[in-house]
Amino acid sequence: MREGDRDVPTEGPKSTVDLVMDRLQQQDADATGKAVILTDRQKEAIAAAKRDYAANVAEAEILFRSALMATVDPEVRQELEANHRRDLGQFVSARDKKIETARKVGESS
């Protein structure tokens, strides 16, 4: 990379939330052809949805692994795996619904 190609930040380093929000705004701009500006309240609601999702996934992983270690029966293990996949899908769905709701609240304002 040439020195002139680098962006020199004028502020401190961005937080993870800011980086994710920048990426989402770029995706929105690419999809709609215009930039979507999110309010601080929307950003916080989206970040909270992602935190809740991460916490739910972490808890489910711990419970799933614990249950797997407690059994050697292949049928029980298959059922546990199916339930775990279902739970993860529900977490994704809930997260995406919360994010979509947060985005729409700003559009109607």
Steps between C-alpha positions, in 0.01 A plus 500: 500500500635840411506762770260728314240220478450466874225681684635670806231514768439845636336355811588206722446144383143400422312262726378167370145633494609798288683270258197274466270797453727641229495164324119479524464853366722411206290190431183710516651757266601226257153343513291818477734732321491749787655512844279424798582702809411332828422691816688431821186333637483270196869418531457412866191285429691312230801456726273373781339248263844374403612479864187304591561267207862439601397431860226260393735313267769475769250365753357252248850379409586434864175312561533307173857388567413405856207290380715335230761404755232339716388251236652250260172388341516600129125559476500730801803684362323548165195638677718736704674620184168557323366694798819704516478591130134596547588719799780674309260566213249654739771723647596621151137565414438695821818704451415584140144597594627735773750658260236547232263655755772739617570605142131554418442713811747753359342494154154591631630788715 
